[in-house]
Tab-separated table of C-alpha atoms in Angstrom:
chain	number	residue	atom	x	y	z
A	1	MET	CA	-35.014	78.697	-215.902
A	2	VAL	CA	-38.167	80.850	-215.326
A	3	SER	CA	-40.820	82.001	-217.852
A	4	ASN	CA	-40.503	85.337	-218.709
A	5	SER	CA	-44.276	84.871	-219.623
A	6	ASN	CA	-45.432	84.923	-216.001
A	7	ARG	CA	-43.735	87.591	-213.788
A	8	GLY	CA	-45.844	86.681	-210.466
A	9	LEU	CA	-44.431	83.217	-210.768
A	10	VAL	CA	-41.052	84.382	-211.471
A	11	LEU	CA	-40.827	86.741	-208.355
A	12	CYS	CA	-42.208	83.889	-206.169
A	13	GLU	CA	-39.231	81.461	-207.215
A	14	LYS	CA	-36.754	84.179	-206.796
A	15	THR	CA	-36.930	83.500	-202.987
A	16	LEU	CA	-36.221	79.967	-203.822
A	17	ILE	CA	-32.531	80.816	-205.069
A	18	ILE	CA	-31.748	84.579	-203.843
A	19	ILE	CA	-29.818	83.529	-200.808
A	20	ALA	CA	-27.349	81.419	-202.684
A	21	LEU	CA	-27.197	83.807	-205.773
A	22	SER	CA	-26.623	86.644	-203.499
A	23	MET	CA	-23.492	84.861	-201.902
A	24	LEU	CA	-22.121	84.545	-205.261
A	25	LEU	CA	-22.899	88.331	-206.331
A	26	GLY	CA	-21.680	89.476	-203.083
A	27	LEU	CA	-18.245	88.622	-204.091
A	28	MET	CA	-18.595	91.049	-206.874
A	29	TYR	CA	-17.298	94.437	-206.578
A	30	ALA	CA	-18.525	97.467	-208.573
A	31	CYS	CA	-16.704	98.293	-211.374
A	32	ALA	CA	-16.807	102.090	-212.655
A	33	GLY	CA	-18.997	101.760	-215.633
A	34	SER	CA	-20.250	104.433	-217.941
A	35	ASP	CA	-23.563	105.330	-219.740
A	36	GLY	CA	-21.453	106.077	-222.825
A	37	PRO	CA	-22.108	108.745	-225.226
A	38	TYR	CA	-24.856	106.829	-226.642
A	39	ASP	CA	-26.346	109.655	-228.758
A	40	ASP	CA	-22.994	110.519	-230.483
A	41	ILE	CA	-21.751	106.666	-230.965
A	42	LYS	CA	-21.258	105.518	-234.527
A	43	HIS	CA	-24.314	103.535	-235.979
A	44	TYR	CA	-22.811	100.659	-238.273
A	45	GLY	CA	-25.062	98.895	-240.983
A	46	LYS	CA	-27.201	99.961	-243.853
A	47	GLU	CA	-31.047	98.597	-244.826
A	48	ASN	CA	-30.514	96.354	-247.816
A	49	ILE	CA	-33.127	93.552	-247.581
A	50	ILE	CA	-32.378	90.568	-249.818
A	51	CYS	CA	-34.233	87.831	-247.946
A	52	THR	CA	-37.899	87.957	-247.094
A	53	SER	CA	-38.383	84.216	-246.777
A	54	LEU	CA	-36.815	80.900	-245.638
A	55	VAL	CA	-36.810	77.561	-247.441
A	56	CYS	CA	-36.841	75.366	-244.433
A	57	ASP	CA	-36.441	71.512	-243.729
A	58	THR	CA	-38.293	70.112	-241.039
A	59	LEU	CA	-36.723	68.116	-238.217
A	60	ARG	CA	-38.867	66.319	-235.312
A	61	LEU	CA	-36.869	65.465	-232.203
A	62	ASP	CA	-38.309	62.922	-229.797
A	63	ALA	CA	-39.700	64.725	-226.387
A	64	GLN	CA	-40.248	61.899	-224.559
A	65	TYR	CA	-38.565	61.377	-221.345
A	66	THR	CA	-38.032	65.275	-221.139
A	67	SER	CA	-40.265	67.679	-219.003
A	68	LEU	CA	-40.913	69.529	-222.528
A	69	SER	CA	-39.457	72.584	-220.882
A	70	GLY	CA	-35.677	73.486	-220.926
A	71	GLN	CA	-32.864	75.283	-222.830
A	72	TRP	CA	-31.442	74.714	-226.549
A	73	HIS	CA	-27.827	74.792	-227.384
A	74	MET	CA	-25.971	73.535	-230.398
A	75	LYS	CA	-22.118	72.251	-229.934
A	76	ASP	CA	-20.870	71.702	-233.271
A	77	ASP	CA	-23.073	69.180	-235.035
A	78	ILE	CA	-25.116	68.059	-232.071
A	79	ILE	CA	-28.338	69.834	-231.083
A	80	CYS	CA	-28.422	69.571	-227.141
A	81	PHE	CA	-31.423	70.159	-224.718
A	82	VAL	CA	-30.867	71.043	-221.281
A	83	ASP	CA	-34.206	70.268	-219.091
A	84	GLU	CA	-35.525	72.617	-216.540
A	85	TYR	CA	-36.681	70.249	-214.416
A	86	ALA	CA	-34.815	66.743	-215.026
A	87	VAL	CA	-31.336	66.789	-214.575
A	88	GLY	CA	-29.115	65.941	-217.735
A	89	VAL	CA	-28.446	66.997	-221.046
A	90	LYS	CA	-30.028	64.974	-224.314
A	91	GLU	CA	-28.018	65.564	-227.610
A	92	TYR	CA	-29.542	65.045	-231.129
A	93	ASP	CA	-28.091	64.737	-234.364
A	94	LEU	CA	-28.824	67.370	-237.307
A	95	SER	CA	-31.260	64.608	-238.668
A	96	GLY	CA	-33.318	64.811	-235.448
A	97	HIS	CA	-32.485	61.389	-234.236
A	98	PHE	CA	-31.624	60.966	-230.246
A	99	ILE	CA	-28.055	60.052	-229.799
A	100	GLY	CA	-27.409	60.136	-226.036
A	101	GLU	CA	-27.611	61.676	-222.577
A	102	HIS	CA	-25.326	63.198	-220.560
A	103	ILE	CA	-24.935	64.347	-216.586
A	104	ARG	CA	-27.051	61.979	-214.156
A	105	GLN	CA	-28.471	63.090	-211.018
A	106	GLY	CA	-26.710	62.065	-207.833
A	107	LYS	CA	-23.398	62.339	-205.716
A	108	GLY	CA	-21.212	60.818	-207.961
A	109	PRO	CA	-18.043	62.644	-209.792
A	110	ASP	CA	-19.795	63.813	-212.961
A	111	GLU	CA	-23.220	63.907	-211.338
A	112	VAL	CA	-25.390	66.926	-209.866
A	113	LEU	CA	-28.197	66.615	-207.367
A	114	ALA	CA	-30.553	69.498	-209.259
A	115	ALA	CA	-31.672	70.429	-212.922
A	116	SER	CA	-30.359	73.043	-214.575
A	117	PHE	CA	-31.609	76.564	-213.885
A	118	ILE	CA	-29.420	78.164	-216.606
A	119	SER	CA	-26.724	76.732	-218.851
A	120	THR	CA	-24.021	77.604	-221.641
A	121	PHE	CA	-21.350	76.011	-223.475
A	122	ASP	CA	-18.048	78.063	-223.554
A	123	LYS	CA	-17.558	79.575	-227.089
A	124	SER	CA	-13.816	79.153	-226.506
A	125	THR	CA	-13.334	76.120	-224.912
A	126	GLY	CA	-16.408	74.005	-225.460
A	127	ASP	CA	-16.784	73.664	-221.855
A	128	PHE	CA	-20.585	73.089	-220.392
A	129	ILE	CA	-21.455	75.233	-217.518
A	130	MET	CA	-24.390	75.355	-215.652
A	131	GLN	CA	-26.127	77.116	-212.554
A	132	ASP	CA	-28.755	74.306	-211.306
A	133	SER	CA	-31.971	74.927	-209.299
A	134	ASN	CA	-29.923	74.879	-205.851
A	135	CYS	CA	-27.768	77.863	-207.290
A	136	PHE	CA	-24.619	75.696	-207.376
A	137	MET	CA	-22.597	76.523	-210.500
A	138	HIS	CA	-20.796	73.403	-212.423
A	139	ARG	CA	-18.423	73.414	-214.948
A	140	PHE	CA	-17.936	69.981	-217.204
A	141	SER	CA	-15.559	69.599	-220.103
A	142	LYS	CA	-16.575	69.315	-223.581
A	143	ASP	CA	-17.056	65.590	-222.799
A	144	TYR	CA	-19.374	66.103	-219.813
A	145	LYS	CA	-16.315	65.603	-217.098
A	146	LYS	CA	-17.015	67.839	-214.243
A	147	GLN	CA	-13.922	70.247	-213.539
A	148	PHE	CA	-15.511	71.966	-210.369
A	149	SER	CA	-18.703	73.163	-208.586
A	150	LEU	CA	-19.154	76.018	-206.651
A	151	ASN	CA	-21.370	75.738	-203.834
A	152	GLN	CA	-22.608	78.123	-201.064
A	153	ALA	CA	-20.001	77.312	-198.371
A	154	TRP	CA	-17.714	78.176	-201.070
A	155	PHE	CA	-19.068	81.543	-201.534
A	156	THR	CA	-19.141	82.487	-197.842
A	157	ALA	CA	-15.419	81.512	-197.271
A	158	LEU	CA	-14.420	83.832	-199.965
A	159	SER	CA	-16.560	86.602	-198.663
A	160	PRO	CA	-15.304	87.664	-195.257
A	161	ASN	CA	-17.195	91.142	-195.605
A	162	TYR	CA	-20.454	89.674	-196.693
A	163	GLY	CA	-22.100	89.795	-193.074
A	164	ASP	CA	-21.780	93.562	-193.058
A	165	LEU	CA	-21.980	94.145	-196.807
A	166	GLY	CA	-18.824	95.686	-196.858
A	167	ASN	CA	-19.671	97.926	-193.751
A	168	LYS	CA	-23.215	99.000	-195.277
A	169	ALA	CA	-26.009	97.333	-193.190
A	170	TRP	CA	-28.982	95.824	-195.379
A	171	TYR	CA	-31.233	98.583	-193.271
A	172	ASP	CA	-29.323	101.408	-194.802
A	173	LEU	CA	-29.142	99.986	-198.211
A	174	TYR	CA	-32.986	99.611	-198.108
A	175	ASN	CA	-33.077	103.286	-197.358
A	176	HIS	CA	-30.038	104.532	-199.445
A	177	PRO	CA	-29.932	102.009	-202.147
A	178	ASP	CA	-26.252	102.067	-203.863
A	179	PRO	CA	-25.943	100.492	-207.020
A	180	GLU	CA	-22.024	100.161	-206.526
A	181	VAL	CA	-22.971	97.757	-204.001
A	182	PRO	CA	-22.899	94.321	-205.695
A	183	GLU	CA	-25.014	92.720	-202.880
A	184	MET	CA	-27.922	94.572	-204.294
A	185	TYR	CA	-27.551	92.651	-207.773
A	186	GLU	CA	-29.645	89.251	-208.615
A	187	TYR	CA	-30.064	87.196	-211.871
A	188	ASN	CA	-32.306	88.871	-214.392
A	189	PHE	CA	-35.086	86.711	-215.191
A	190	GLU	CA	-36.256	88.907	-217.947
A	191	CYS	CA	-33.078	88.001	-219.758
A	192	ASN	CA	-33.045	84.427	-219.066
A	193	ARG	CA	-29.518	84.005	-220.901
A	194	MET	CA	-25.880	83.192	-219.461
A	195	GLN	CA	-22.793	83.483	-221.649
A	196	ALA	CA	-19.234	82.128	-221.360
A	197	ILE	CA	-16.012	82.903	-223.495
A	198	ASP	CA	-12.457	82.225	-222.709
A	199	SER	CA	-13.716	80.523	-219.399
A	200	VAL	CA	-15.231	83.837	-218.196
A	201	VAL	CA	-18.911	83.400	-217.509
A	202	ILE	CA	-21.082	86.656	-218.051
A	203	ILE	CA	-24.585	86.604	-216.505
A	204	PRO	CA	-27.547	89.152	-216.652
A	205	ALA	CA	-27.895	91.009	-213.189
A	206	ILE	CA	-30.557	93.520	-212.223
A	207	THR	CA	-31.166	95.465	-208.790
A	208	GLU	CA	-34.800	94.858	-207.713
A	209	HIS	CA	-35.607	95.398	-204.229
A	210	ILE	CA	-38.951	97.164	-202.622
A	211	SER	CA	-37.294	100.585	-202.774
A	212	TYR	CA	-34.950	100.295	-205.771
A	213	ASN	CA	-36.540	99.315	-208.987
A	214	GLY	CA	-38.428	100.799	-211.885
A	215	TYR	CA	-41.856	100.364	-210.593
A	216	GLY	CA	-43.014	103.902	-209.978
A	217	ASN	CA	-41.007	104.602	-206.424
A	218	ARG	CA	-38.985	107.583	-205.547
A	219	HIS	CA	-35.776	105.803	-207.000
A	220	SER	CA	-37.118	104.888	-210.196
A	221	LYS	CA	-35.291	107.296	-212.388
A	222	GLY	CA	-31.989	106.566	-210.759
A	223	PHE	CA	-32.722	103.229	-211.160
A	224	TRP	CA	-32.909	103.390	-214.827
A	225	THR	CA	-29.622	105.554	-215.249
A	226	ASP	CA	-27.511	103.928	-212.798
A	227	SER	CA	-28.303	99.935	-212.319
A	228	TYR	CA	-25.714	98.061	-213.689
A	229	ILE	CA	-27.118	95.126	-215.955
A	230	PHE	CA	-24.237	92.488	-215.967
A	231	ILE	CA	-21.635	90.653	-214.068
A	232	ARG	CA	-18.607	88.999	-215.411
A	233	PHE	CA	-16.269	86.203	-213.626
A	234	ARG	CA	-13.972	83.510	-213.680
A	235	PRO	CA	-15.667	80.864	-211.665
A	236	GLU	CA	-12.716	79.057	-210.676
A	237	ALA	CA	-11.236	82.733	-209.326
A	238	VAL	CA	-14.273	84.814	-208.679
A	239	GLU	CA	-12.598	87.220	-205.662
A	240	SER	CA	-9.828	88.319	-208.358
A	241	THR	CA	-11.983	88.620	-211.819
A	242	LYS	CA	-15.438	89.882	-210.548
A	243	VAL	CA	-16.995	92.889	-212.200
A	244	ILE	CA	-20.360	94.462	-212.559
A	245	PHE	CA	-20.851	96.817	-215.671
A	246	GLY	CA	-23.121	98.128	-218.184
A	247	HIS	CA	-26.170	100.394	-217.991
A	248	TYR	CA	-29.624	100.910	-219.641
A	249	PRO	CA	-29.642	103.152	-222.642
A	250	PRO	CA	-31.272	106.613	-222.758
A	251	VAL	CA	-34.741	105.484	-224.070
A	252	TYR	CA	-35.196	104.116	-220.440
A	253	HIS	CA	-33.896	107.452	-219.047
A	254	LYS	CA	-37.105	109.479	-220.281
A	255	ARG	CA	-39.727	107.690	-218.744
A	256	ASN	CA	-40.788	104.744	-216.582
A	257	ILE	CA	-41.169	101.707	-218.570
A	258	PRO	CA	-40.553	98.425	-216.689
A	259	VAL	CA	-43.140	96.458	-218.720
A	260	PHE	CA	-40.313	97.043	-221.825
A	261	SER	CA	-37.423	96.268	-219.357
A	262	LYS	CA	-35.961	92.818	-221.105
A	263	TYR	CA	-32.689	92.702	-222.889
A	264	ASP	CA	-30.796	90.122	-224.554
A	265	PHE	CA	-27.220	89.755	-225.507
A	266	TYR	CA	-24.244	87.647	-227.153
A	267	ALA	CA	-21.036	87.537	-226.083
A	268	GLU	CA	-17.838	87.930	-228.276
A	269	LYS	CA	-13.838	87.893	-227.391
A	270	ASP	CA	-14.017	92.107	-227.311
A	271	GLY	CA	-17.399	92.667	-225.659
A	272	LEU	CA	-21.061	92.007	-225.933
A	273	ALA	CA	-23.995	93.119	-228.328
A	274	VAL	CA	-27.138	93.782	-226.384
A	275	THR	CA	-30.853	94.547	-227.739
A	276	PHE	CA	-33.250	96.113	-225.300
A	277	ALA	CA	-36.764	95.646	-225.745
A	278	ALA	CA	-37.677	99.199	-226.156
A	279	ASP	CA	-34.723	100.527	-228.505
A	280	PRO	CA	-34.568	99.232	-232.065
A	281	ARG	CA	-30.601	99.912	-232.024
A	282	ILE	CA	-28.339	96.832	-230.818
A	283	PHE	CA	-25.453	98.256	-228.766
A	284	LEU	CA	-21.849	97.026	-229.009
A	285	MET	CA	-20.353	97.172	-225.266
A	286	ASP	CA	-17.043	96.461	-224.275
A	287	TYR	CA	-16.334	94.506	-220.692
A	288	ASP	CA	-15.897	97.503	-219.020
A	289	GLY	CA	-19.431	98.569	-219.824
A	290	ASN	CA	-18.271	101.073	-222.335
A	291	VAL	CA	-20.593	101.456	-225.624
A	292	THR	CA	-18.588	101.428	-228.723
A	293	GLY	CA	-20.983	101.395	-231.157
A	294	SER	CA	-24.441	100.205	-232.468
A	295	PHE	CA	-26.272	98.673	-235.340
A	296	GLY	CA	-29.827	97.779	-236.113
A	297	PHE	CA	-32.873	98.921	-237.512
A	298	SER	CA	-36.437	99.533	-236.242
A	299	GLU	CA	-39.543	97.547	-237.339
A	300	GLU	CA	-42.740	99.623	-238.525
A	301	ARG	CA	-45.126	97.627	-236.431
A	302	ILE	CA	-43.367	98.336	-232.852
A	303	SER	CA	-44.989	101.586	-231.888
A	304	GLY	CA	-41.911	103.040	-230.014
A	305	LYS	CA	-44.819	105.016	-227.645
A	306	PHE	CA	-44.443	102.975	-224.802
A	307	PRO	CA	-46.594	103.796	-221.768
A	308	GLU	CA	-45.244	104.824	-218.377
A	309	THR	CA	-45.889	101.967	-215.694
A	310	ALA	CA	-46.704	103.407	-211.843
A	311	SER	CA	-46.497	100.727	-209.681
A	312	PHE	CA	-45.705	96.918	-209.787
A	313	GLU	CA	-49.302	96.080	-209.497
A	314	GLU	CA	-49.811	97.695	-212.434
A	315	TYR	CA	-47.207	95.968	-214.284
A	316	GLU	CA	-48.152	92.683	-213.165
A	317	PHE	CA	-51.952	93.151	-214.230
A	318	LYS	CA	-50.941	95.001	-217.835
A	319	TYR	CA	-47.585	93.665	-218.951
A	320	LYS	CA	-48.856	90.744	-221.326
A	321	LYS	CA	-51.507	93.096	-222.943
A	322	LEU	CA	-49.011	96.027	-223.236
A	323	ARG	CA	-46.465	93.948	-224.905
A	324	LYS	CA	-48.772	92.603	-227.350
A	325	GLU	CA	-50.212	96.233	-228.184
A	326	HIS	CA	-46.827	98.041	-228.649
A	327	GLY	CA	-44.588	95.048	-229.903
A	328	TYR	CA	-40.895	94.853	-228.748
A	329	TYR	CA	-37.727	93.802	-229.433
A	330	ASP	CA	-36.708	90.334	-228.060
A	331	ARG	CA	-34.072	87.729	-228.556
A	332	LEU	CA	-30.768	88.177	-230.135
A	333	VAL	CA	-28.276	85.665	-231.442
A	334	LYS	CA	-25.192	85.335	-233.550
A	335	CYS	CA	-24.129	82.421	-235.237
A	336	GLY	CA	-22.394	81.635	-238.258
A	337	ASP	CA	-22.148	84.860	-240.460
A	338	TYR	CA	-25.167	86.339	-239.306
A	339	ILE	CA	-26.898	88.177	-236.353
A	340	PHE	CA	-30.666	87.108	-235.834
A	341	ARG	CA	-33.094	89.142	-233.980
A	342	THR	CA	-36.626	88.411	-233.075
A	343	CYS	CA	-39.058	91.385	-233.088
A	344	ARG	CA	-42.663	90.746	-231.435
A	345	LEU	CA	-44.942	93.247	-233.363
A	346	ASP	CA	-47.583	95.010	-232.077
A	347	LYS	CA	-51.315	93.944	-231.814
A	348	ALA	CA	-49.985	90.434	-231.599
A	349	ALA	CA	-49.489	90.530	-235.542
A	350	GLY	CA	-46.634	87.906	-235.170
A	351	THR	CA	-43.003	88.037	-235.096
A	352	ILE	CA	-40.356	88.926	-237.837
A	353	LEU	CA	-36.726	87.908	-237.762
A	354	GLN	CA	-34.287	90.245	-238.639
A	355	ILE	CA	-31.296	89.063	-240.276
A	356	TYR	CA	-27.797	91.119	-240.012
A	357	ASP	CA	-24.800	90.336	-241.988
A	358	GLY	CA	-21.112	90.571	-240.766
A	359	ASP	CA	-20.906	94.472	-241.365
A	360	TYR	CA	-24.236	94.961	-239.619
A	361	ASN	CA	-26.185	95.684	-242.707
A	362	LEU	CA	-29.790	94.500	-242.229
A	363	VAL	CA	-30.244	92.054	-245.163
A	364	GLY	CA	-33.315	90.001	-243.870
A	365	ARG	CA	-36.603	90.712	-242.806
A	366	VAL	CA	-38.651	87.211	-242.443
A	367	PRO	CA	-42.142	86.326	-240.763
A	368	VAL	CA	-41.486	83.425	-238.458
A	369	SER	CA	-43.775	81.772	-235.780
A	370	ASP	CA	-43.749	83.428	-232.590
A	371	GLY	CA	-41.764	80.426	-230.978
A	372	PHE	CA	-38.989	80.592	-233.391
A	373	GLU	CA	-35.525	81.089	-232.220
A	374	VAL	CA	-32.335	80.338	-233.968
A	375	ILE	CA	-29.925	78.160	-231.717
A	376	GLY	CA	-26.786	77.649	-234.123
A	377	GLU	CA	-25.266	76.925	-237.333
A	378	TYR	CA	-23.326	74.045	-238.684
A	379	ASP	CA	-21.644	73.890	-242.415
A	380	SER	CA	-23.600	76.947	-243.325
A	381	THR	CA	-26.766	75.691	-242.247
A	382	TYR	CA	-28.978	77.342	-239.339
A	383	TYR	CA	-30.898	75.367	-236.931
A	384	ALA	CA	-33.828	77.100	-235.143
A	385	TYR	CA	-36.317	76.021	-232.253
A	386	ASP	CA	-39.971	76.330	-233.677
A	387	SER	CA	-42.581	74.781	-231.616
A	388	LEU	CA	-43.529	71.791	-229.171
A	389	ASP	CA	-46.105	69.233	-230.682
A	390	LEU	CA	-48.064	67.917	-227.912
A	391	ASP	CA	-49.872	65.389	-229.973
A	392	SER	CA	-46.669	63.321	-230.944
A	393	ASP	CA	-44.549	64.412	-227.797
A	394	GLN	CA	-41.893	66.169	-230.392
A	395	PHE	CA	-39.866	69.023	-230.532
A	396	ILE	CA	-40.012	71.011	-234.066
A	397	PHE	CA	-36.664	72.443	-235.480
A	398	LEU	CA	-36.460	73.876	-238.923
A	399	SER	CA	-33.070	74.236	-240.689
A	400	PHE	CA	-32.350	76.708	-243.545
A	401	ARG	CA	-29.595	78.606	-245.487
A	402	ILE	CA	-29.454	82.142	-246.007
């Protein structure tokens, strides 16, 4: 998992995994996607704020023997920490007590060689799925028994046309980029998420090479309209299940704003909900990329007047400053009966947690800390990561009811 706060480091770290990931993505074929009639789709929900504060209990989780950096998940009544730099999944109960650790480093039947780069629990089966920093993908059962691993040789064996990119040379793609060619796609580090449901894995993916991106080159306009943003497949049957789908919405078609290209999503059986940094709407999208509706309301202190960016150098120099000045829509998660979206306000004013009910009504608008992220629900109680206490080596969690 790579920090969204340092784009320069992200681009450097891409080189460590791009070859193996490209072999996986090389198996994906282009699926005819559609921008969808964004301006004509039905917008669901009303604004009816009844929750403006949260009454929280604090949980302190022992952070010793961790790298302090990783991903949080909930599995039923267990809080799970997947370390970014050390192999393993640490589990805590809902009182914050450490209760066990799973998956060791090694070559054994239920072991892996490298720490997790990105991970998720399948919402239907409870299986744990991770892609490690060597770009091996592993599926474990809900009790952490390894079911299978996908490695580089496996990708190559299933991709007989990989060498000629489906009769398109790398040189041709460089000069004439084609978003319908899956080999152009790579993991989108800005999203930093993976989802799985019914054994299907959904990965945020994006096309970014030197001649095809959103940084002010001659292909920028086409990038925002034509580039796909998701890939889905079943890891055990990639060749027959691979699909790329989805596009950026119209706000990105009007001007070049890569500083605000972040997006986030959650998966359900019939499709995704996707939020984009520059758009107050949250889009409902099926697994062919068709936009079927939207919901969501704007925050007053997110300007919407996002400035254009002419080059990657300008992006790298200004992106932190511009995000603080203008604000943006950030993380999106659905758990229990509610949907939560964090909104980073302009001029570093803080973060607002928007709360939507099952009918997509905006029922809550609550100030929270900048690190606040809801990770799950159990027995109508919601759990959120809040901060790291370095003095005591503890992760600080908050629990609350609505």
